[in-house]
PDB file of C-alpha atoms and ligand atoms in Angstrom:
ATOM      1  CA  UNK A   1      -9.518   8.638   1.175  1.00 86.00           C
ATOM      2  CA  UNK A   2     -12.562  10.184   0.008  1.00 90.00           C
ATOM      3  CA  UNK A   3     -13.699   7.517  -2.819  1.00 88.00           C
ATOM      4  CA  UNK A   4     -12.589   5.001  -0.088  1.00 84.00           C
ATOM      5  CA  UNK A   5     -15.223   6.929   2.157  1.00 88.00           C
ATOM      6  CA  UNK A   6     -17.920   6.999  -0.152  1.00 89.00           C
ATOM      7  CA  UNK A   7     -17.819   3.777  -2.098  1.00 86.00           C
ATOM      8  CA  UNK A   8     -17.333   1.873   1.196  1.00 83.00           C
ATOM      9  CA  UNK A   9     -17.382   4.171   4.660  1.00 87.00           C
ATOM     10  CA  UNK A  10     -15.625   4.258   7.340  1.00 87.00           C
ATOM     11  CA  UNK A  11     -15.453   0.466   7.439  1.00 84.00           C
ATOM     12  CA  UNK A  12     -13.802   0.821   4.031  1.00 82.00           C
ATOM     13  CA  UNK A  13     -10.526   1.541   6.081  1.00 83.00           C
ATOM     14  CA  UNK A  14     -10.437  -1.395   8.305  1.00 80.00           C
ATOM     15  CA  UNK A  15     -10.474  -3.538   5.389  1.00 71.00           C
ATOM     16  CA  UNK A  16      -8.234  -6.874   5.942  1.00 63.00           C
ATOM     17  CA  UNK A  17      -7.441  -5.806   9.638  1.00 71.00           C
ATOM     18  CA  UNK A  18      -7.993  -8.429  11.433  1.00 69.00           C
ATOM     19  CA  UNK A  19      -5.025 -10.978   9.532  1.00 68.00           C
ATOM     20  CA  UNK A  20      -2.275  -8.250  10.298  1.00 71.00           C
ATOM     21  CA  UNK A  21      -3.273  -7.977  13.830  1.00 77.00           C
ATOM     22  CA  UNK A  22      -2.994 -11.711  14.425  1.00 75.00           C
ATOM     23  CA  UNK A  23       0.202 -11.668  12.121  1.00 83.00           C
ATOM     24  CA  UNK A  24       2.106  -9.393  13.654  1.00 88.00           C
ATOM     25  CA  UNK A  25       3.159 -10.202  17.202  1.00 87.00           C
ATOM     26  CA  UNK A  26       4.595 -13.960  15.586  1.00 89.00           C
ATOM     27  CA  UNK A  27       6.282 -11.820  12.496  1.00 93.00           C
ATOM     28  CA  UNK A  28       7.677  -9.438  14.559  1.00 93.00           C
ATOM     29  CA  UNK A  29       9.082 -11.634  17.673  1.00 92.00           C
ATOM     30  CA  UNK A  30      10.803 -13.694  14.580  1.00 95.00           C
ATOM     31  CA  UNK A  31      12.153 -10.966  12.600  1.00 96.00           C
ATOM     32  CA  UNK A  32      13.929  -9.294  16.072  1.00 96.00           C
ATOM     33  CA  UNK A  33      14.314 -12.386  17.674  1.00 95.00           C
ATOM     34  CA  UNK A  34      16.479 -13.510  14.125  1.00 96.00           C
ATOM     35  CA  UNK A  35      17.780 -10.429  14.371  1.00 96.00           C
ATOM     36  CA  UNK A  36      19.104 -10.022  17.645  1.00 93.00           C
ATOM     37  CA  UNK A  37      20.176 -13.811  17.566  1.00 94.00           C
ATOM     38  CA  UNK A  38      22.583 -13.577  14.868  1.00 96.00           C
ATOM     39  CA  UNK A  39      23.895 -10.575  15.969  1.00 94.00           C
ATOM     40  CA  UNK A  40      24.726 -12.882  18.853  1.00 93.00           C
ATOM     41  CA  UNK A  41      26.347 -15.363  16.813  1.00 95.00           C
ATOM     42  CA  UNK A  42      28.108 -12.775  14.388  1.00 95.00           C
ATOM     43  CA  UNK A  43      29.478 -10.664  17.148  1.00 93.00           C
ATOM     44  CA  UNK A  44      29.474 -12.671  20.511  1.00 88.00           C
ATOM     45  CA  UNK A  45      28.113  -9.631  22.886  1.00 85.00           C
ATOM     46  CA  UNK A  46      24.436  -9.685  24.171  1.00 81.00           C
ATOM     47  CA  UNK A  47      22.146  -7.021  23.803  1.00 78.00           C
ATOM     48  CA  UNK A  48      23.579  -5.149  27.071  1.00 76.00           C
ATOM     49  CA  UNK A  49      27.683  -5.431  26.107  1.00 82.00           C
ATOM     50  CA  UNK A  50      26.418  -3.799  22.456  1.00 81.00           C
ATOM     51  CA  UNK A  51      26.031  -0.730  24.384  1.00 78.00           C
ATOM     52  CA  UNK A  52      29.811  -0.649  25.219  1.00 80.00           C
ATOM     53  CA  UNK A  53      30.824  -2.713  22.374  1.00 85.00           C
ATOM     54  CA  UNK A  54      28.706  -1.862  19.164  1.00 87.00           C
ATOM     55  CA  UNK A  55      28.890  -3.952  16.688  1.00 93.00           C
ATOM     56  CA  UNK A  56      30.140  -3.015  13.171  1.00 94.00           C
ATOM     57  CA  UNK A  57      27.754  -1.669  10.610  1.00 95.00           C
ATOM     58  CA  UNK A  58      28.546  -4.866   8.358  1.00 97.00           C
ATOM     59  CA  UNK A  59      27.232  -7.155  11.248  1.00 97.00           C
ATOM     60  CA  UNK A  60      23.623  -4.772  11.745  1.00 97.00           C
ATOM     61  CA  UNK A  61      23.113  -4.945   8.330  1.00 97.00           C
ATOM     62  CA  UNK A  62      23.470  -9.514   7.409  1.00 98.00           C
ATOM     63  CA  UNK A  63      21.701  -9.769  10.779  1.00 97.00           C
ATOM     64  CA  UNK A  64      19.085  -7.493   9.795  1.00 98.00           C
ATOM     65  CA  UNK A  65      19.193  -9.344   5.860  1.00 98.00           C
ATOM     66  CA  UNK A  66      18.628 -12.493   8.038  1.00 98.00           C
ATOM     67  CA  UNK A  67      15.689 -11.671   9.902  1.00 97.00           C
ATOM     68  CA  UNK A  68      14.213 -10.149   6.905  1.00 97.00           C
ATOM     69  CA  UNK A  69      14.113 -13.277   4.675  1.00 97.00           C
ATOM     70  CA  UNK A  70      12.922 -15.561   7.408  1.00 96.00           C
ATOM     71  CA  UNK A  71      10.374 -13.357   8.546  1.00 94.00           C
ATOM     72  CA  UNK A  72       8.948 -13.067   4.959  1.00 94.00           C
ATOM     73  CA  UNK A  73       8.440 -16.557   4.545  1.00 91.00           C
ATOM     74  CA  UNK A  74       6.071 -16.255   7.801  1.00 91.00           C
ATOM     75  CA  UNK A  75       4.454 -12.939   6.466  1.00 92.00           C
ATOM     76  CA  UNK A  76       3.811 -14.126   2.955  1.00 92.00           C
ATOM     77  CA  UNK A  77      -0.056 -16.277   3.812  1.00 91.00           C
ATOM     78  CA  UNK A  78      -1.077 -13.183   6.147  1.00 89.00           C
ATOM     79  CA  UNK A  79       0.338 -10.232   3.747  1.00 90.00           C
ATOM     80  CA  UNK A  80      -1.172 -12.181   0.325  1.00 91.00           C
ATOM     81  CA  UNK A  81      -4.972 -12.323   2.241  1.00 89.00           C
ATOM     82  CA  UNK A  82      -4.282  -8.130   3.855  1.00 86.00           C
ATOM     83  CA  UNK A  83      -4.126  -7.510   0.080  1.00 87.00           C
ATOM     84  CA  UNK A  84      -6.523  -9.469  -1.347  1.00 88.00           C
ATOM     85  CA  UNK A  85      -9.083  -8.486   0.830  1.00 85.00           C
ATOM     86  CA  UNK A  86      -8.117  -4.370   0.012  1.00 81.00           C
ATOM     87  CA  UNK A  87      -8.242  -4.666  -3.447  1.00 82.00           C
ATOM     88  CA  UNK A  88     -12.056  -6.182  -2.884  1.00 80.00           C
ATOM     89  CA  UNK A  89     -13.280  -2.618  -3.216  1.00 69.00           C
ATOM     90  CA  UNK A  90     -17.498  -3.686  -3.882  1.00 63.00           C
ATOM     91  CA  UNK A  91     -19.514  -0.887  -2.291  1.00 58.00           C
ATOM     92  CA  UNK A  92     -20.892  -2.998   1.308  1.00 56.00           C
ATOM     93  CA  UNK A  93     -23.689  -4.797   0.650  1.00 55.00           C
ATOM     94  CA  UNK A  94     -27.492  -4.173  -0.387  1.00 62.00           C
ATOM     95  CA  UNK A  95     -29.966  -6.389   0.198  1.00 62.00           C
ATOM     96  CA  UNK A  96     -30.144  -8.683  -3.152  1.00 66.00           C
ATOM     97  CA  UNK A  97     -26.795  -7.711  -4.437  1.00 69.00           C
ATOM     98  CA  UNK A  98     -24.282  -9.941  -4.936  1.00 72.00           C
ATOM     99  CA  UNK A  99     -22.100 -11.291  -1.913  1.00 75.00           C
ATOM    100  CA  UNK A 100     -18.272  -9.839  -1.860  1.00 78.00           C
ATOM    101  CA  UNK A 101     -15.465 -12.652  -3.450  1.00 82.00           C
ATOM    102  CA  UNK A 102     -14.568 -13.012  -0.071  1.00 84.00           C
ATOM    103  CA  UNK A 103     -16.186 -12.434   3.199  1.00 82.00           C
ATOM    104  CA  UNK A 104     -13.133 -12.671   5.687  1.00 82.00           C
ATOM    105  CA  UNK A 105     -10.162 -13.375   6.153  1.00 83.00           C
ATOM    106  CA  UNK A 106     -10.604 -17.079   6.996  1.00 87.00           C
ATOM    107  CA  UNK A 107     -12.992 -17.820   3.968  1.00 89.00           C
ATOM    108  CA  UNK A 108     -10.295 -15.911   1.861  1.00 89.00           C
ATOM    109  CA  UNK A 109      -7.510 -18.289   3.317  1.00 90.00           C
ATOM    110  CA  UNK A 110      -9.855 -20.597   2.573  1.00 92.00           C
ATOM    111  CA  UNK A 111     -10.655 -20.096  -0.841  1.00 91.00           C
ATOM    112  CA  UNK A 112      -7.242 -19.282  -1.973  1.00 90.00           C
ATOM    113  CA  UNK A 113      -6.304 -22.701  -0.497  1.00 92.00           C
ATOM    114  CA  UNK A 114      -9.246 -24.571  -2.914  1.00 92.00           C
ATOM    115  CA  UNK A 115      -8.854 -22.256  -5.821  1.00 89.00           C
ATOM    116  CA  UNK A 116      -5.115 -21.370  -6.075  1.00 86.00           C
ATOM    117  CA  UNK A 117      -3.877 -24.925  -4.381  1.00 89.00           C
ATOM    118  CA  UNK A 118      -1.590 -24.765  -0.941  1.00 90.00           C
ATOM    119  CA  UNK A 119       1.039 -22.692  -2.939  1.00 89.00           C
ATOM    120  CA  UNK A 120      -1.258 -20.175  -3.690  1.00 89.00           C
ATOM    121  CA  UNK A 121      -1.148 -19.240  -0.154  1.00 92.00           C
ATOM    122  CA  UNK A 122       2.449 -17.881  -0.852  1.00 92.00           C
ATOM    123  CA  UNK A 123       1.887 -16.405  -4.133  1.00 88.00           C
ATOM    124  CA  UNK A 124       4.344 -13.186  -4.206  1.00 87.00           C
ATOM    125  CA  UNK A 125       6.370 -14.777  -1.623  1.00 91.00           C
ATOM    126  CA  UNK A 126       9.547 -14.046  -3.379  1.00 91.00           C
ATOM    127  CA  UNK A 127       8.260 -10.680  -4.428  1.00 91.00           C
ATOM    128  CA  UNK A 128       8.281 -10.298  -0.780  1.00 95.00           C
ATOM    129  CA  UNK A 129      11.716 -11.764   0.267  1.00 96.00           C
ATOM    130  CA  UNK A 130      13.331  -9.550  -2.394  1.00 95.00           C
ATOM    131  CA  UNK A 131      11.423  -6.852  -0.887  1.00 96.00           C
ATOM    132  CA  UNK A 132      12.404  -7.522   2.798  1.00 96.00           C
ATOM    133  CA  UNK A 133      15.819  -8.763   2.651  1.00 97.00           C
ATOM    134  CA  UNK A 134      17.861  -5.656   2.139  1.00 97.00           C
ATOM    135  CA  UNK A 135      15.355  -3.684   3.032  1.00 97.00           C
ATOM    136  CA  UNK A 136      15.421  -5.268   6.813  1.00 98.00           C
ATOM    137  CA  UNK A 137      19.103  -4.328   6.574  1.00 98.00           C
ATOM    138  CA  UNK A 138      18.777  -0.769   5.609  1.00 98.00           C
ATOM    139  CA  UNK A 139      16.311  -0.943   8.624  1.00 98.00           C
ATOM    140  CA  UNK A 140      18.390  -1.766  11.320  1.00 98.00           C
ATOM    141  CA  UNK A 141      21.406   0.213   9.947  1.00 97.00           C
ATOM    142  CA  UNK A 142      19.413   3.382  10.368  1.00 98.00           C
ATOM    143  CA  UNK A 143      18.002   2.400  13.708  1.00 98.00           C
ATOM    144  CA  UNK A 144      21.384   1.660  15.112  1.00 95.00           C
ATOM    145  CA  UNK A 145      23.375   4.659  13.417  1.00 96.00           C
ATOM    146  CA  UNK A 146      20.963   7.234  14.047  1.00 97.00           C
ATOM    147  CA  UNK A 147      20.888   6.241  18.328  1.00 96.00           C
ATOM    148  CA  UNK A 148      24.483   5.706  17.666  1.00 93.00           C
ATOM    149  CA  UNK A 149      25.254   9.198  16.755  1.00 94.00           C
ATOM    150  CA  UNK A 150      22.718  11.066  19.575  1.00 93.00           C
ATOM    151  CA  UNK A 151      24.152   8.646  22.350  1.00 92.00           C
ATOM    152  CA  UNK A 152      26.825   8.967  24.659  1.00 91.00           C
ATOM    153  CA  UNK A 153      29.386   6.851  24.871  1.00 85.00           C
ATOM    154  CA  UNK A 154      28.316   3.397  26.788  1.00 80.00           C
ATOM    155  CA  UNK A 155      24.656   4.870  27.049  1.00 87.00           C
ATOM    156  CA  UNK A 156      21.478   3.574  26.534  1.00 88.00           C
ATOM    157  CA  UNK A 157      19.872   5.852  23.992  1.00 93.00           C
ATOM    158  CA  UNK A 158      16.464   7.893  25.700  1.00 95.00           C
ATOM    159  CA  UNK A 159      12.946   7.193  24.835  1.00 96.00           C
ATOM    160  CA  UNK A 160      13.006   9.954  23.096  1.00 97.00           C
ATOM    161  CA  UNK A 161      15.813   9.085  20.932  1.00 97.00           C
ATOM    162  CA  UNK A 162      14.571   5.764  19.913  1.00 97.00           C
ATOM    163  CA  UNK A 163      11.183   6.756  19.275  1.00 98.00           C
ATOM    164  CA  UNK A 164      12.491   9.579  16.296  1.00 98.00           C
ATOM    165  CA  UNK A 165      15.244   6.563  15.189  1.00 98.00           C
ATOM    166  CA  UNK A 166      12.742   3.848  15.106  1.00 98.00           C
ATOM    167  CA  UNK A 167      10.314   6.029  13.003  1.00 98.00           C
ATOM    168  CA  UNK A 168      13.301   6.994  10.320  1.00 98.00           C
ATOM    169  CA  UNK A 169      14.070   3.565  10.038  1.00 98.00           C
ATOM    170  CA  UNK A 170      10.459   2.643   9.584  1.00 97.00           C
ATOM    171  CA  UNK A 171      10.765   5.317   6.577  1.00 97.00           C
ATOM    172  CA  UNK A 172      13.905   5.155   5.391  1.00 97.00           C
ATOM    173  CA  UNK A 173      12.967   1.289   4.961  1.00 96.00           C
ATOM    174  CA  UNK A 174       9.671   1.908   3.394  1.00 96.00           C
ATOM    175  CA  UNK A 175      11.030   4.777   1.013  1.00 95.00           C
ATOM    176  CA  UNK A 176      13.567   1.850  -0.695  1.00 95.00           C
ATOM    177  CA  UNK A 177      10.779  -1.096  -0.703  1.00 95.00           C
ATOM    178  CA  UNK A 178       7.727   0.954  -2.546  1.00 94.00           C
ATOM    179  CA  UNK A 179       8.872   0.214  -5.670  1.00 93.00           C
ATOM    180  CA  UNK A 180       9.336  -4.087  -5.178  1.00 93.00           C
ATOM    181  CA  UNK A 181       6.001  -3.467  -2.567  1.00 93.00           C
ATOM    182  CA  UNK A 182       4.098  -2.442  -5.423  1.00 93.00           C
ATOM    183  CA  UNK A 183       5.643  -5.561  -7.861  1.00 92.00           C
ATOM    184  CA  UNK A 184       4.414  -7.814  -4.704  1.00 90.00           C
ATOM    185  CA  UNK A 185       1.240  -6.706  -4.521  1.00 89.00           C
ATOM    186  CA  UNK A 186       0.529  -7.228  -8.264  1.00 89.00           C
ATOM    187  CA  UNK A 187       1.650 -10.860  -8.116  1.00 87.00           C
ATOM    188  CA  UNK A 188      -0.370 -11.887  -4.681  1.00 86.00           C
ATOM    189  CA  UNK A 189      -3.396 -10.034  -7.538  1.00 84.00           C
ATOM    190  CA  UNK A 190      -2.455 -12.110 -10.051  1.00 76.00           C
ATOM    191  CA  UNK A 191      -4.219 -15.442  -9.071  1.00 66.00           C
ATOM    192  CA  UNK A 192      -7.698 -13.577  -8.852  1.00 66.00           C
ATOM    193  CA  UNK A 193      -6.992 -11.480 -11.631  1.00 62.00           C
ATOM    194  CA  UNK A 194      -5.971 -14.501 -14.186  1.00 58.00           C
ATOM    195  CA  UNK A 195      -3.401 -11.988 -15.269  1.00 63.00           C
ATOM    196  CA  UNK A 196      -0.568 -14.976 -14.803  1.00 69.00           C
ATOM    197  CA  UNK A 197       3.151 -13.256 -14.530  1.00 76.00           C
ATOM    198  CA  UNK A 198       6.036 -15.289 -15.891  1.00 77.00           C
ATOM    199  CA  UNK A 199       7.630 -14.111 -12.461  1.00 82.00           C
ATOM    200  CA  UNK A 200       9.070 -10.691 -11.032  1.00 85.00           C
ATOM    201  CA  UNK A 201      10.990  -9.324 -13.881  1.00 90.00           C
ATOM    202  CA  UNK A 202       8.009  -9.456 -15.757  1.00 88.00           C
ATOM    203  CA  UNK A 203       5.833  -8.015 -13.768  1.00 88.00           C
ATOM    204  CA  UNK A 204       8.540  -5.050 -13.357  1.00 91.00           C
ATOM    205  CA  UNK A 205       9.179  -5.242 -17.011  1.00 91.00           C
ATOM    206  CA  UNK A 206       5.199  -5.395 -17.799  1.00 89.00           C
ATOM    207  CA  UNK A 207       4.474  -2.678 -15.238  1.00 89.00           C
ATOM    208  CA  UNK A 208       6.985   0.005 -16.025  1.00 91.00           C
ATOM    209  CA  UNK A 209       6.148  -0.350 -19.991  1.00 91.00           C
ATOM    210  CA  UNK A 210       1.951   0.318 -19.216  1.00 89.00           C
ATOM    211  CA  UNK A 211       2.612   2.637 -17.039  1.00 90.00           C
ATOM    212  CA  UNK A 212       5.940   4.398 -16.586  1.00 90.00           C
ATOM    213  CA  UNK A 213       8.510   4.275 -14.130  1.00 90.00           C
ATOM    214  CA  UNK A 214       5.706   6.169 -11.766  1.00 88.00           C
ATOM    215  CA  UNK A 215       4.785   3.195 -11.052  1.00 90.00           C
ATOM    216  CA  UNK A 216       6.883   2.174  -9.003  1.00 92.00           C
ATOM    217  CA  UNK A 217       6.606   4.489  -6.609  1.00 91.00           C
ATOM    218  CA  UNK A 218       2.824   4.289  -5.888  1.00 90.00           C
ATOM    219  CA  UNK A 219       1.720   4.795  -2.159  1.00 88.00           C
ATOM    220  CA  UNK A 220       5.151   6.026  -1.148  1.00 92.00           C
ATOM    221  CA  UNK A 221       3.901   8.937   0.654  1.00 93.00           C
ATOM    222  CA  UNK A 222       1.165   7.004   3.012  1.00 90.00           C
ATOM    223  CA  UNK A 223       3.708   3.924   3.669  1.00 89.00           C
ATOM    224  CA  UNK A 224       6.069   6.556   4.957  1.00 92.00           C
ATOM    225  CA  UNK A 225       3.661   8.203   6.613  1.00 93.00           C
ATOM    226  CA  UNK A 226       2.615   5.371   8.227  1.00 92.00           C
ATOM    227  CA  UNK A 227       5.761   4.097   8.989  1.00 96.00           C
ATOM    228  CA  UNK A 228       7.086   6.547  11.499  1.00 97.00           C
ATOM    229  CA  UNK A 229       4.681   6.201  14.136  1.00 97.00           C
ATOM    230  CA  UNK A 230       4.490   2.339  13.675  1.00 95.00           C
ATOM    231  CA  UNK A 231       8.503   1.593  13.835  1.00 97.00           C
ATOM    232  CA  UNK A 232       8.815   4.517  16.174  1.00 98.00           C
ATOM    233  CA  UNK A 233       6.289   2.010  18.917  1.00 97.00           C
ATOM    234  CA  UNK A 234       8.094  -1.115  17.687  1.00 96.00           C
ATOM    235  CA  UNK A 235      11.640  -0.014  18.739  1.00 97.00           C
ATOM    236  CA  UNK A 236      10.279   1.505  21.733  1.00 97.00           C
ATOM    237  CA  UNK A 237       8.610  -2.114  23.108  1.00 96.00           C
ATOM    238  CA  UNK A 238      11.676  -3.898  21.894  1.00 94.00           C
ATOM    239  CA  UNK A 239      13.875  -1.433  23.744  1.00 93.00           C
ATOM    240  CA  UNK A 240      11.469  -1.688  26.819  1.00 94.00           C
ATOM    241  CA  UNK A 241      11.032  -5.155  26.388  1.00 92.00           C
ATOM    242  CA  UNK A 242      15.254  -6.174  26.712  1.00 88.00           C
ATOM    243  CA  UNK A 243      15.744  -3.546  29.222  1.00 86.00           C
ATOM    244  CA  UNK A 244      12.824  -5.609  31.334  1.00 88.00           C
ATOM    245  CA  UNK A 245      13.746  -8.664  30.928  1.00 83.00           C
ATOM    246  CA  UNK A 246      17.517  -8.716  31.046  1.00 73.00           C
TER     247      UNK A 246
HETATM  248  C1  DA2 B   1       9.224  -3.833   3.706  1.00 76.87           C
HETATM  249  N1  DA2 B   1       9.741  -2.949   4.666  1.00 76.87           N
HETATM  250  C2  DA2 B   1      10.110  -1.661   4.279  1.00 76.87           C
HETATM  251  C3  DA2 B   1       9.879  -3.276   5.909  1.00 76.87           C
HETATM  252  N2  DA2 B   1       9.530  -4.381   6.196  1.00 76.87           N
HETATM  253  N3  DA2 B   1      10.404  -2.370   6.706  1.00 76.87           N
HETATM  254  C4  DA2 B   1      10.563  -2.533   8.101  1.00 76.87           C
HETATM  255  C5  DA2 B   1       9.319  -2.116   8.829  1.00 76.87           C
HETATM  256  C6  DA2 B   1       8.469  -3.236   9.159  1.00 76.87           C
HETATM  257  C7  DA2 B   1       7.286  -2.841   9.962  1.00 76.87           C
HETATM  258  N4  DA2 B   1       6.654  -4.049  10.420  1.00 76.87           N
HETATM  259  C8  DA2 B   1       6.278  -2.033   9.176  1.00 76.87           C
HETATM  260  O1  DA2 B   1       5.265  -2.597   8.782  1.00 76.87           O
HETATM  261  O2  DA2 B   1       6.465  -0.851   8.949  1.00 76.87           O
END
C-alpha cells in the first residue's frame, strides 16, 4: 500500500476501476441467474419452496459449477483489461515523460484487440474457467450450508445471517482460487510481457520452479479480506432482490 501510495497516489488504487464497475452487474445477474436457473431445472422448486424443500448439497454445488463457467466466459475481456491496467504501475505522468502503455480501459480493449488479435481479448480465459468452476461451487455450498445450519426450519434466514454467510463464502471461495488466480493473472500478462506460456501447466510448472510453491498463494490475505464485505452485499441484494420480486 505504501509503494502503491508513493509511486502513484491515491489514484494508484483506483487503477482499472472503471471495467469492473461496468462488468459486474451483467457478470453477476448471469452467474445467479445460471445459478438459480438450474437449480430450477435440477430440483424443480423455485426459490420460495427451497426454503421448505432444500435442495441437496450435490444440486448447490453443479448449479453453482454451472454458473461459474458461463459467467467466466463473460468475465474473461473485462478481468484480462482490470489486470492489465494494474500491472501498468508508471509513476502518473510528468510533463515530457513518456505516455502510460495504455491510457484507459477502452484504448486498452482497444489495443489488445490490434496487437493481440480478437482472441487476445480472452487470453487466460481458461485460466479463469478452471479458476471459477469449482470454485463457484464451493461458493454456493458454503452460502447455503452455513444459513442452513443458523435457520429454522422453513425460515428465511435474517439479514444478519446472510450477510456473515455471504462474506464466508466470498472467502472460503477466494481462499481455494488464489493459487489458479495468480496462474490467470500471469497468462492475461503474458501477451504484453512476450513471455509466451505453452498453456496453464506451464505456467504452474514455470512458476512454482522460479519461485516456490509461495507462489501460489500471493494476495491471499487482501482477496479474503476483500471478499467478505463484497459477497456479504451480494447475497444480501440477491436475497432482497427475490424476496421483492416474488
Ligand atoms: C474466483 N472466485 C473465488 C470467485 N469467483 N468467488 C466468488 C466470489 C465472486 C465475487 N464476484 C467476488 O469478486 O468476490
Amino acid at each position: 500500500m505504501v509503494k502503491t501510495y508513493r509511486h502513484e497516489s491515491l489514484l494508484g488504487f483506483f487503477k482499472g476501476m472503471s471495467f469492473p464497475i461496468a462488468s459486474i452487474a451483467v457478470v453477476n445477474s448471469v452467474l445467479f441467474g445460471i445459478y438459480s436457473n438450474t437449480l430450477l431445472a435440477l430440483t424443480a422448486t423455485s426459490h420460495q419452496e427451497r426454503r421448505a424443500q432444500p435442495p441437496s448439497y450435490t444440486h448447490i454445488f453443479i448449479a453453482g459449477c454451472t454458473g461459474g463457467f458461463l459467467q467466466a466466459y463473460f468475465l474473461a475481456p473485462f478481468d484480462l483489461i482490470k489486470v492489465r491496467l494494474q500491472n501498468q504501475t508508471e509513476p502518473r505522468a510528468k510533463p515530457g515523460s513518456p505516455p502510460p502503455r495504455y491510457r484507459g480501459p477502452v484504448h486498452c480493449a482497444a489495443s489488445i484487440f490490434q496487437e493481440e488479435g480478437p482472441r487476445g481479448l480472452f487470453r487466460g480465459a481458461w485460466a479463469l474457467t478452471l479458476r471459477d468452476t469449482p470454485t463457484m461451487g464451493i461458493y454456493f455450498i458454503t452460502y447455503e450450508c452455513l444459513c442452513h445450519q443458523s435457520t429454522p426450519e422453513g425460515q428465511n434466514p435474517s439479514s444478519a445471517t446472510v450477510l456473515v454467510a455471504g462474506g464466508f463464502a466470498g472467502i472460503t471461495s477466494w481462499v481455494t482460487a488464489t493459487p489458479l488466480d495468480v496462474i490467470k493473472s500471469r497468462m492475461q500478462m503474458a501477451g504484453l510481457n512476450q513471455r509466451a506460456h505453452r498453456g496453464v501447466l506451464d505456467c504452474i510448472v514455470s512458476s512454482a520452479r522460479q519461485e516456490g510453491l509461495g507462489v501460489f498463494f500471493r494476495g491471499l490475505t487482501i482477496n479474503s479480506a476483500r471478499a467478505f464485505p463484497v459477497n456479504a452485499v451480494t447475497f444480501l441484494s440477491y436475497e432482497y432482490l427475490l424476496h421483492l420480486w416474488q
